[in-house]
């Protein structure tokens, strides 16, 4: 993995980088000695080399069993209990997996990431006709969206297969000691996996939260973990200096740009299957840094698609944007543009070229245009999209996020602001214990 900076070095100079060098060293020390803000949520750093072989085997074994009796596997969860798995599964899957008749693994569908009645009705309509299993994922075990989806699908499964058979098709991933889901899973006798106490939702993709769905989807979780492990080794054994450490570079650049008024970061990809990787990254950075009235606003675009929608704004709108491009060097498949004798579409000048070559030229051309338009550009190059490389990217972005949050002087591991909407919703729905809020809130609507 390589990080390149375009139109960044002329915005700030070496002195500004130097100013951050002692802070970055402190941030490293605090993370590794677990002495900084949010230090009870640093278990994710140890995951790549501490996941046991038994746990991996157990997950693979159950993934195999699920694929023998299920055409569909429903992953119920929201936020960090959903986005990591979806990011990796979408990145590795066939673009049209839903229409692939010769699929060797269950199709992964998602629930509990919204409260849409139409979505859930459509899902149940599909599940009526298919064999399926499900996993319900919630660290707290009390999140409303997945709890609603699980109540519906549990009832549906029990009606479809009978209570006893349904139990074998339900998996639960939650806190090992607390929460309603933990209690329910124990009473019902579901197969459970634990989310370690010291790993927060958005940092949990290397726990069963991500690993079980990824394995069920047919992907190599060992390679994924090994990728994370290799990135951990790279980031922790290299020096912390700006020149040699990509996490240091990314964390410092973001913070300098932010100080200079570049308050919006756009993650850019040129591969549609990275859409949910961007969604995962948005949550990781948005929830980790957006607090105390501070933080870069993370957004995402998929090019070249969005060049025909958001491209205009990026080129000429308010100059508070910078881009982080995840640049994929090699496609996994090959397709060339055919020659056509009539050449009515005037495309013969690129006939014989690979589609990926055209995509790369679009990428280079766009970067130059945006840089000329005053949009600083950070390029993160990866050789290909594979389990190993995605594991590297996941650990890279997690570690750089923790560093960046420490440079911003926030706790990158909490999310106090997420609660505000919940108490309003509970008050409006008349939940016990929210009577006072109900009175106040009804006056406001
Ligand atoms: O990153 C986080 O902590 C959040 O996004 C949570 O993952 C999300 O709110 C879901 O919480 P839970 O897993 O407790 O249902």
Coordinates of C-alpha atoms and ligand atoms in Angstrom, one line a residue:
X1 CA 0.0 0.0 0.0
X2 CA 1.3 3.4 -1.0
X3 CA 0.2 6.9 0.0
X4 CA 0.8 9.8 -2.4
X5 CA 0.1 13.4 -1.8
X6 CA -1.0 15.7 -4.6
X7 CA -1.4 19.4 -4.2
X8 CA -0.9 19.0 -0.5
X9 CA 2.8 19.8 0.0
X10 CA 2.4 23.3 -1.5
X11 CA -0.5 24.0 1.0
X12 CA 1.6 23.3 4.1
X13 CA 5.3 23.1 4.7
X14 CA 7.8 20.9 6.5
X15 CA 7.6 23.1 9.6
X16 CA 3.9 22.3 10.0
X17 CA 4.6 18.6 9.7
X18 CA 7.4 19.0 12.3
X19 CA 4.9 20.7 14.7
X20 CA 2.9 17.5 14.7
X21 CA 5.8 15.1 15.1
X22 CA 6.0 15.1 18.8
X23 CA 2.2 14.9 19.1
X24 CA 2.2 11.9 16.8
X25 CA 4.8 10.2 18.9
X26 CA 2.7 10.8 22.1
X27 CA -0.4 9.5 20.3
X28 CA 1.5 6.3 19.3
X29 CA 2.8 5.9 22.9
X30 CA -0.7 6.4 24.3
X31 CA -2.3 3.9 22.0
X32 CA 0.3 1.2 22.6
X33 CA 0.6 1.7 26.3
X34 CA -3.2 2.1 26.5
X35 CA -3.0 5.3 28.5
X36 CA -4.8 7.8 26.3
X37 CA -8.5 8.8 26.0
X38 CA -10.9 5.9 25.6
X39 CA -8.2 3.4 26.6
X40 CA -10.7 0.8 27.7
X41 CA -11.6 0.4 24.0
X42 CA -8.3 -0.5 22.5
X43 CA -8.7 -4.2 22.1
X44 CA -9.0 -3.9 18.3
X45 CA -5.2 -3.2 18.2
X46 CA -4.6 -6.7 19.5
X47 CA -7.1 -8.5 17.3
X48 CA -5.0 -9.2 14.2
X49 CA -2.5 -11.3 16.1
X50 CA -4.6 -12.5 19.0
X51 CA -7.6 -14.1 17.2
X52 CA -7.3 -17.7 18.2
X53 CA -7.1 -20.5 15.7
X54 CA -10.0 -22.3 17.5
X55 CA -12.2 -19.3 17.0
X56 CA -11.4 -19.1 13.3
X57 CA -12.0 -22.8 12.8
X58 CA -15.3 -22.6 14.7
X59 CA -16.5 -19.7 12.5
X60 CA -15.4 -21.6 9.4
X61 CA -17.2 -24.8 10.5
X62 CA -20.4 -23.0 11.2
X63 CA -20.2 -21.0 8.0
X64 CA -20.0 -24.3 6.1
X65 CA -23.0 -25.7 8.0
X66 CA -25.0 -22.6 7.2
X67 CA -24.1 -22.8 3.5
X68 CA -25.4 -26.4 3.4
X69 CA -28.9 -25.5 4.6
X70 CA -29.4 -21.9 3.6
X71 CA -29.7 -20.0 0.3
X72 CA -29.8 -16.7 2.2
X73 CA -28.0 -15.6 5.3
X74 CA -29.6 -12.5 6.9
X75 CA -27.2 -10.3 8.9
X76 CA -29.1 -8.2 11.4
X77 CA -27.3 -5.2 12.8
X78 CA -26.7 -1.5 12.5
X79 CA -23.6 0.8 12.5
X80 CA -20.5 -1.0 13.6
X81 CA -22.5 -4.2 13.9
X82 CA -23.2 -4.1 10.2
X83 CA -21.0 -1.9 8.0
X84 CA -17.7 -3.8 8.4
X85 CA -19.2 -7.1 7.2
X86 CA -21.0 -5.4 4.4
X87 CA -18.0 -3.4 3.3
X88 CA -15.8 -6.5 2.9
X89 CA -18.6 -8.8 1.5
X90 CA -19.6 -6.2 -1.2
X91 CA -16.0 -5.5 -2.1
X92 CA -15.3 -9.2 -2.7
X93 CA -18.6 -10.3 -4.2
X94 CA -19.7 -10.6 -7.8
X95 CA -21.4 -7.3 -8.7
X96 CA -24.6 -9.2 -9.5
X97 CA -24.5 -11.8 -6.8
X98 CA -28.2 -11.6 -6.3
X99 CA -28.7 -13.0 -9.9
X100 CA -26.0 -15.6 -9.8
X101 CA -27.7 -19.0 -10.0
X102 CA -24.4 -20.9 -9.6
X103 CA -23.4 -19.2 -6.3
X104 CA -21.6 -21.6 -4.0
X105 CA -22.4 -19.6 -0.8
X106 CA -25.5 -18.2 0.6
X107 CA -26.5 -14.7 -0.6
X108 CA -26.1 -12.2 2.2
X109 CA -29.0 -9.9 2.9
X110 CA -29.2 -7.3 5.6
X111 CA -31.8 -6.2 8.2
X112 CA -32.0 -4.1 11.2
X113 CA -30.0 -1.2 9.6
X114 CA -33.2 0.8 9.1
X115 CA -36.8 0.9 10.4
X116 CA -38.5 0.8 7.0
X117 CA -41.8 -1.1 6.9
X118 CA -41.6 -1.6 3.2
X119 CA -38.0 -2.9 3.4
X120 CA -38.9 -5.5 6.0
X121 CA -42.1 -6.5 4.2
X122 CA -40.1 -7.0 0.9
X123 CA -37.4 -9.0 2.8
X124 CA -40.0 -11.3 4.4
X125 CA -41.7 -11.8 1.1
X126 CA -38.3 -13.1 -0.3
X127 CA -37.6 -15.2 2.8
X128 CA -41.0 -16.9 2.5
X129 CA -39.7 -18.6 -0.6
X130 CA -36.1 -19.3 0.4
X131 CA -34.2 -21.4 2.9
X132 CA -32.4 -19.1 5.3
X133 CA -30.5 -18.6 8.5
X134 CA -29.7 -15.4 10.3
X135 CA -27.3 -13.8 12.7
X136 CA -28.3 -11.0 15.0
X137 CA -25.4 -8.7 16.0
X138 CA -25.6 -6.1 18.7
X139 CA -22.9 -5.3 21.2
X140 CA -25.3 -3.5 23.6
X141 CA -28.0 -6.0 22.9
X142 CA -30.6 -3.2 23.2
X143 CA -30.4 -1.3 19.9
X144 CA -34.0 -0.8 18.6
X145 CA -33.5 -1.2 14.9
X146 CA -31.9 -4.7 15.0
X147 CA -34.2 -5.7 17.9
X148 CA -37.3 -5.0 15.8
X149 CA -35.9 -6.9 12.7
X150 CA -34.9 -9.8 14.9
X151 CA -38.3 -10.1 16.6
X152 CA -39.9 -10.3 13.2
X153 CA -37.5 -12.7 11.6
X154 CA -37.3 -15.0 14.7
X155 CA -41.1 -15.3 14.5
X156 CA -40.9 -15.9 10.8
X157 CA -38.2 -18.6 11.1
X158 CA -40.1 -20.4 13.9
X159 CA -43.3 -20.4 11.8
X160 CA -41.4 -21.7 8.8
X161 CA -39.3 -24.4 10.4
X162 CA -40.7 -25.0 13.8
X163 CA -39.1 -23.7 17.1
X164 CA -36.5 -26.4 17.4
X165 CA -35.2 -26.2 13.9
X166 CA -35.3 -22.4 14.0
X167 CA -32.9 -22.4 17.0
X168 CA -30.3 -24.1 14.8
X169 CA -30.6 -21.4 12.2
X170 CA -30.2 -18.5 14.6
X171 CA -26.8 -17.1 15.6
X172 CA -26.2 -14.2 18.0
X173 CA -23.1 -12.0 18.4
X174 CA -23.2 -9.8 21.5
X175 CA -21.6 -8.9 24.8
X176 CA -20.7 -12.0 26.7
X177 CA -22.3 -10.9 30.0
X178 CA -24.8 -8.1 29.5
X179 CA -27.8 -7.0 27.5
X180 CA -31.2 -8.3 26.4
X181 CA -29.8 -10.2 23.4
X182 CA -27.3 -12.1 25.6
X183 CA -30.1 -13.1 27.9
X184 CA -32.5 -14.1 25.1
X185 CA -29.7 -16.1 23.3
X186 CA -29.0 -18.0 26.5
X187 CA -32.7 -18.8 27.2
X188 CA -33.3 -19.9 23.6
X189 CA -30.0 -21.8 23.3
X190 CA -28.7 -20.0 20.2
X191 CA -25.1 -20.5 19.1
X192 CA -23.4 -17.3 20.2
X193 CA -20.1 -15.5 19.6
X194 CA -18.8 -12.8 22.0
X195 CA -17.8 -9.2 21.1
X196 CA -14.8 -8.5 23.4
X197 CA -15.5 -5.8 26.0
X198 CA -12.7 -3.6 24.9
X199 CA -13.7 -3.5 21.2
X200 CA -16.2 -0.9 20.1
X201 CA -18.7 -1.4 17.3
X202 CA -17.0 0.5 14.5
X203 CA -13.6 -1.2 15.3
X204 CA -15.1 -4.7 15.4
X205 CA -14.9 -6.1 11.9
X206 CA -12.0 -8.4 12.9
X207 CA -14.2 -10.1 15.5
X208 CA -17.0 -12.5 14.8
X209 CA -19.1 -9.4 14.0
X210 CA -17.4 -9.2 10.6
X211 CA -15.8 -12.7 10.4
X212 CA -18.9 -14.8 10.6
X213 CA -20.8 -13.0 7.8
X214 CA -17.6 -12.8 5.6
X215 CA -17.0 -16.5 6.1
X216 CA -20.6 -17.4 5.3
X217 CA -20.4 -15.3 2.1
X218 CA -17.5 -17.7 1.1
X219 CA -14.5 -15.5 1.7
X220 CA -11.1 -16.4 3.2
X221 CA -11.2 -14.9 6.7
X222 CA -7.6 -16.1 7.4
X223 CA -6.3 -14.1 4.5
X224 CA -8.3 -11.1 5.7
X225 CA -6.8 -11.4 9.2
X226 CA -3.3 -11.9 7.8
X227 CA -3.7 -8.7 5.8
X228 CA -4.6 -6.8 9.0
X229 CA -1.7 -8.5 10.8
X230 CA 0.8 -7.4 8.1
X231 CA -0.4 -3.8 8.3
X232 CA -0.1 -3.8 12.0
X233 CA 3.5 -5.0 11.7
X234 CA 4.2 -2.3 9.2
X235 CA 2.7 0.5 11.2
X236 CA 4.1 -0.6 14.5
X237 CA 7.6 -1.7 13.6
X238 CA 8.4 1.2 11.2
X239 CA 9.4 4.5 12.7
X240 CA 6.5 6.9 13.5
X241 CA 8.1 9.5 11.3
X242 CA 6.0 11.2 8.6
X243 CA 8.4 10.0 5.8
X244 CA 8.2 6.3 6.6
X245 CA 4.8 5.7 8.2
X246 CA 1.6 5.9 6.2
X247 CA -0.7 6.1 9.2
X248 CA 1.4 9.1 10.5
X249 CA 1.1 10.7 7.1
X250 CA -2.6 10.3 6.8
X251 CA -3.3 11.4 10.3
X252 CA -1.1 14.5 10.1
X253 CA -2.2 15.6 6.6
X254 CA -5.9 15.4 7.6
X255 CA -5.3 17.5 10.7
X256 CA -3.2 20.1 8.9
X257 CA -5.8 20.4 6.2
X258 CA -8.6 20.6 8.8
X259 CA -6.7 23.5 10.5
X260 CA -6.5 25.3 7.2
X261 CA -10.3 25.1 6.6
X262 CA -10.6 21.9 4.6
X263 CA -13.3 20.6 6.8
X264 CA -14.8 18.0 4.4
X265 CA -13.0 14.9 3.3
X266 CA -14.4 12.9 0.4
X267 CA -13.4 9.3 0.0
X268 CA -13.2 8.6 -3.7
X269 CA -13.3 5.2 -5.4
X270 CA -13.4 4.1 -9.0
X271 CA -14.7 0.6 -8.3
X272 CA -18.4 0.4 -7.5
X273 CA -17.8 -2.6 -5.2
X274 CA -16.0 -0.3 -2.8
X275 CA -19.2 1.7 -2.1
X276 CA -19.8 0.1 1.3
X277 CA -16.1 0.3 2.1
X278 CA -16.6 4.1 1.9
X279 CA -19.7 3.7 4.1
X280 CA -17.7 1.8 6.7
X281 CA -14.9 4.5 6.5
X282 CA -17.5 7.3 6.9
X283 CA -18.8 5.7 10.1
X284 CA -15.3 5.1 11.4
X285 CA -14.1 8.6 11.0
X286 CA -17.4 10.5 11.5
X287 CA -18.3 8.7 14.7
X288 CA -14.7 8.8 16.0
X289 CA -13.9 12.5 15.3
X290 CA -17.2 14.4 15.1
X291 CA -17.6 15.6 18.6
X292 CA -17.0 18.6 20.9
X293 CA -18.1 20.7 17.9
X294 CA -15.0 19.5 16.0
X295 CA -14.1 17.1 13.3
X296 CA -13.8 16.6 9.5
X297 CA -17.1 15.7 7.8
X298 CA -16.5 12.5 5.9
X299 CA -18.3 12.1 2.6
X300 CA -18.0 9.7 -0.3
X301 CA -18.3 9.5 -4.0
X302 CA -18.0 6.7 -6.6
X303 CA -16.4 7.8 -9.8
X304 CA -16.8 8.1 -12.7
X305 CA -20.5 7.8 -11.9
X306 CA -20.5 10.8 -9.6
X307 CA -18.4 12.9 -11.8
X308 CA -21.7 13.4 -13.6
X309 CA -23.4 14.6 -10.5
X310 CA -21.0 15.8 -7.7
X311 CA -18.1 16.4 -10.1
X312 CA -19.2 20.0 -10.7
X313 CA -19.3 20.9 -7.0
X314 CA -16.0 19.3 -6.3
X315 CA -14.4 21.2 -9.2
X316 CA -15.9 24.6 -8.6
X317 CA -17.9 24.7 -5.3
X318 CA -16.8 26.0 -1.9
X319 CA -13.1 25.3 -1.4
X320 CA -13.4 23.4 1.9
X321 CA -12.9 19.9 0.4
X322 CA -10.1 17.5 0.1
X323 CA -10.2 14.0 -1.5
X324 CA -8.8 10.7 -0.4
X325 CA -8.7 8.4 -3.4
X326 CA -8.5 4.6 -2.8
X327 CA -6.8 3.7 -6.1
X328 CA -6.9 0.1 -7.2
X329 CA -4.0 -0.7 -9.5
X330 CA -5.2 -4.0 -11.0
X331 CA -8.7 -5.3 -11.9
X332 CA -9.4 -9.0 -11.1
X333 CA -10.9 -9.6 -14.5
X334 CA -10.1 -8.6 -18.1
X335 CA -12.1 -6.9 -20.8
X336 CA -11.0 -5.0 -23.9
X337 CA -12.9 -2.4 -26.0
X338 CA -13.8 -4.0 -29.3
X339 CA -12.9 -2.5 -32.7
X340 CA -15.9 -1.6 -34.8
X341 CA -15.5 -1.0 -38.6
X342 CA -18.2 1.7 -38.8
X343 CA -16.8 3.5 -35.8
X344 CA -20.0 5.6 -35.6
X345 CA -19.4 6.2 -31.8
X346 CA -15.8 7.3 -32.6
X347 CA -14.3 4.9 -30.0
X348 CA -11.9 3.1 -32.3
X349 CA -9.0 5.3 -30.9
X350 CA -9.3 3.3 -27.7
X351 CA -10.2 -0.1 -29.2
X352 CA -8.0 -2.9 -27.9
X353 CA -7.5 -1.1 -24.7
X354 CA -8.6 -2.6 -21.4
X355 CA -11.5 -1.0 -19.7
X356 CA -9.3 -0.6 -16.6
X357 CA -6.8 1.5 -18.6
X358 CA -9.6 3.9 -19.5
X359 CA -10.7 3.9 -15.9
X360 CA -7.2 4.8 -14.8
X361 CA -6.9 7.6 -17.3
X362 CA -10.2 8.9 -16.0
X363 CA -8.7 8.7 -12.5
X364 CA -5.5 10.5 -13.4
X365 CA -7.4 13.2 -15.4
X366 CA -9.9 13.8 -12.6
X367 CA -7.2 14.1 -9.9
X368 CA -5.3 16.7 -12.0
X369 CA -8.5 18.6 -12.7
X370 CA -9.5 18.6 -9.0
X371 CA -6.0 19.6 -7.9
X372 CA -6.1 22.4 -10.4
X373 CA -9.5 23.4 -9.0
X374 CA -8.0 23.7 -5.5
X375 CA -8.9 20.3 -4.0
X376 CA -6.0 18.7 -2.2
X377 CA -5.7 15.1 -3.0
X378 CA -4.4 12.1 -1.0
X379 CA -4.0 8.9 -2.9
X380 CA -3.9 5.5 -1.3
X381 CA -2.9 2.9 -3.8
X382 CA -3.7 -0.8 -3.4
X383 CA -2.5 -3.5 -5.8
X384 CA -5.9 -5.2 -6.0
X385 CA -9.1 -5.9 -4.2
X386 CA -8.6 -9.1 -2.2
X387 CA -9.2 -10.4 1.3
X388 CA -5.5 -9.7 2.3
X389 CA -5.5 -6.2 0.9
X390 CA -8.9 -5.4 2.5
X391 CA -7.5 -6.6 5.8
X392 CA -4.5 -4.2 5.4
X393 CA -6.8 -1.3 4.6
X394 CA -9.1 -2.0 7.5
X395 CA -6.2 -1.9 10.0
X396 CA -4.6 1.0 8.3
X397 CA -7.8 3.2 8.5
X398 CA -8.5 2.1 12.1
X399 CA -5.1 2.9 13.4
X400 CA -4.8 6.2 11.4
X401 CA -8.3 7.1 12.8
X402 CA -7.1 6.6 16.4
X403 CA -4.0 8.7 15.7
X404 CA -6.0 11.4 14.0
X405 CA -8.5 11.5 16.8
X406 CA -5.8 11.9 19.4
X407 CA -4.2 14.8 17.3
X408 CA -7.6 16.4 17.3
X409 CA -7.7 15.9 21.1
X410 CA -11.0 13.9 21.1
X411 CA -11.8 10.4 22.4
X412 CA -12.0 8.5 19.1
X413 CA -13.7 5.5 20.8
X414 CA -16.9 6.9 22.2
X415 CA -20.1 8.2 20.5
X416 CA -22.1 10.1 23.1
X417 CA -24.0 12.0 20.4
X418 CA -25.7 8.9 19.1
X419 CA -28.0 8.8 22.1
X420 CA -29.9 12.1 21.4
X421 CA -32.2 10.8 18.7
X422 CA -32.9 7.7 20.7
X423 CA -34.4 9.4 23.7
X424 CA -36.6 11.5 21.5
X425 CA -37.8 8.4 19.7
X426 CA -38.5 6.5 22.9
X427 CA -40.3 9.5 24.3
X428 CA -42.5 9.8 21.2
X429 CA -43.2 6.1 21.2
X430 CA -44.2 6.2 24.9
X431 CA -41.4 3.9 26.3
X432 CA -41.6 3.4 30.1
X433 CA -39.2 5.7 31.9
X434 CA -39.5 8.5 29.2
X435 CA -42.7 10.1 30.5
X436 CA -41.2 13.4 31.3
X437 CA -39.5 13.7 27.9
X438 CA -42.7 12.7 26.2
X439 CA -44.5 15.8 27.7
X440 CA -41.7 18.1 26.6
X441 CA -41.3 16.8 23.1
X442 CA -45.0 16.7 22.3
X443 CA -45.1 20.5 22.8
X444 CA -42.3 20.9 20.2
X445 CA -44.0 19.1 17.4
Ligands
LIG1 O1 -19.6 2.0 16.4 C1 -20.5 1.9 17.3 O2 -20.3 1.7 18.5 C2 -22.0 2.0 16.8 O3 -22.1 2.3 15.5 C3 -22.7 0.7 17.1 O4 -22.0 -0.3 16.5 C4 -24.2 0.8 16.7 O5 -24.8 1.9 17.3 C5 -24.9 -0.5 17.0 O6 -24.8 -0.8 18.4 P1 -25.0 -2.2 18.9 O7 -24.0 -3.1 18.4 O8 -24.9 -2.1 20.4 O9 -26.4 -2.6 18.5

